[in-house]
PDB file of C-alpha atoms in Angstrom:
ATOM      1  CA  MET A   9      31.077  23.045  -3.871  1.00 56.00           C
ATOM      2  CA  THR A  10      32.305  20.345  -2.649  1.00 63.00           C
ATOM      3  CA  LYS A  11      31.616  16.656  -3.635  1.00 68.00           C
ATOM      4  CA  ARG A  12      30.046  14.264  -1.003  1.00 73.00           C
ATOM      5  CA  LYS A  13      31.543  10.524  -1.206  1.00 73.00           C
ATOM      6  CA  ARG A  14      28.383   8.121  -1.526  1.00 75.00           C
ATOM      7  CA  ARG A  15      28.243   5.155   1.045  1.00 74.00           C
ATOM      8  CA  ASP A  16      28.189   1.961  -0.839  1.00 75.00           C
ATOM      9  CA  PRO A  17      24.763   0.631   0.410  1.00 79.00           C
ATOM     10  CA  GLU A  18      25.116  -1.891   2.289  1.00 82.00           C
ATOM     11  CA  PRO A  19      23.426  -5.319   1.596  1.00 84.00           C
ATOM     12  CA  CYS A  20      20.741  -6.867   3.458  1.00 82.00           C
ATOM     13  CA  PRO A  21      20.854 -10.221   5.106  1.00 84.00           C
ATOM     14  CA  ALA A  22      19.764 -12.873   3.383  1.00 91.00           C
ATOM     15  CA  LEU A  23      15.757 -13.817   4.121  1.00 93.00           C
ATOM     16  CA  SER A  24      14.856 -17.012   5.357  1.00 96.00           C
ATOM     17  CA  PRO A  25      12.284 -18.584   2.988  1.00 95.00           C
ATOM     18  CA  ARG A  26       9.450 -18.415   5.850  1.00 97.00           C
ATOM     19  CA  ALA A  27      10.197 -14.605   6.249  1.00 96.00           C
ATOM     20  CA  GLU A  28       9.944 -14.352   2.553  1.00 95.00           C
ATOM     21  CA  ALA A  29       6.350 -16.128   2.531  1.00 97.00           C
ATOM     22  CA  ALA A  30       5.593 -14.082   5.797  1.00 98.00           C
ATOM     23  CA  ILE A  31       6.749 -10.770   4.382  1.00 97.00           C
ATOM     24  CA  MET A  32       4.772 -11.906   0.446  1.00 97.00           C
ATOM     25  CA  ARG A  33       1.659 -12.625   2.584  1.00 98.00           C
ATOM     26  CA  LEU A  34       1.278  -9.036   4.395  1.00 98.00           C
ATOM     27  CA  ALA A  35       1.830  -7.345   1.523  1.00 98.00           C
ATOM     28  CA  GLU A  36      -0.779  -9.167  -0.167  1.00 98.00           C
ATOM     29  CA  LEU A  37      -3.214  -8.232   2.682  1.00 98.00           C
ATOM     30  CA  LEU A  38      -2.297  -4.768   2.461  1.00 98.00           C
ATOM     31  CA  GLY A  39      -3.026  -5.092  -1.059  1.00 98.00           C
ATOM     32  CA  ARG A  40      -6.284  -6.642  -0.644  1.00 98.00           C
ATOM     33  CA  GLN A  41      -7.588  -3.932   1.815  1.00 98.00           C
ATOM     34  CA  ILE A  42      -6.061  -1.186   0.156  1.00 98.00           C
ATOM     35  CA  ALA A  43      -8.516  -2.356  -3.285  1.00 98.00           C
ATOM     36  CA  ARG A  44     -11.300  -2.429  -0.268  1.00 98.00           C
ATOM     37  CA  GLU A  45     -11.012   0.787   0.837  1.00 98.00           C
ATOM     38  CA  LEU A  46     -10.915   1.986  -2.448  1.00 98.00           C
ATOM     39  CA  HIS A  47     -14.027   0.218  -3.773  1.00 98.00           C
ATOM     40  CA  GLU A  48     -15.560   1.147  -0.937  1.00 97.00           C
ATOM     41  CA  GLU A  49     -15.198   4.630  -1.610  1.00 96.00           C
ATOM     42  CA  GLN A  50     -16.266   4.368  -5.423  1.00 95.00           C
ATOM     43  CA  ASN A  51     -19.704   3.206  -3.505  1.00 95.00           C
ATOM     44  CA  ARG A  52     -20.136   5.937  -1.712  1.00 94.00           C
ATOM     45  CA  GLN A  53     -18.827   8.496  -4.216  1.00 93.00           C
ATOM     46  CA  ARG A  54     -21.537   6.689  -6.595  1.00 92.00           C
ATOM     47  CA  GLU A  55     -24.311   6.850  -4.283  1.00 91.00           C
ATOM     48  CA  GLN A  56     -24.014  10.036  -3.414  1.00 89.00           C
ATOM     49  CA  LYS A  57     -24.414  10.572  -7.426  1.00 87.00           C
ATOM     50  CA  ASP A  58     -27.061   8.485  -7.554  1.00 85.00           C
ATOM     51  CA  ASP A  59     -28.561  10.297  -4.421  1.00 76.00           C
ATOM     52  CA  PRO A  60     -27.985  13.966  -3.564  1.00 68.00           C
ATOM     53  CA  ALA A  61     -30.495  13.956  -0.732  1.00 66.00           C
ATOM     54  CA  ARG A  62     -28.571  11.536   0.957  1.00 58.00           C
ATOM     55  CA  GLN A  63     -25.488  14.038   1.228  1.00 53.00           C
ATOM     56  CA  PRO A  64     -23.882  14.960   4.667  1.00 55.00           C
TER      57      PRO A  64
END
């Protein structure tokens, strides 16, 4: 078995404050979208459980 040499991780380039703020806004929007979709799915499941006639 041969040992593999690990490369040193390349340092990330420094982000400007503007770029960092944009990334944070996108992360926040993505989090909201995911939360909204989960909430809608829970509501659909709850409706199906409460009203079996509405199931497809």
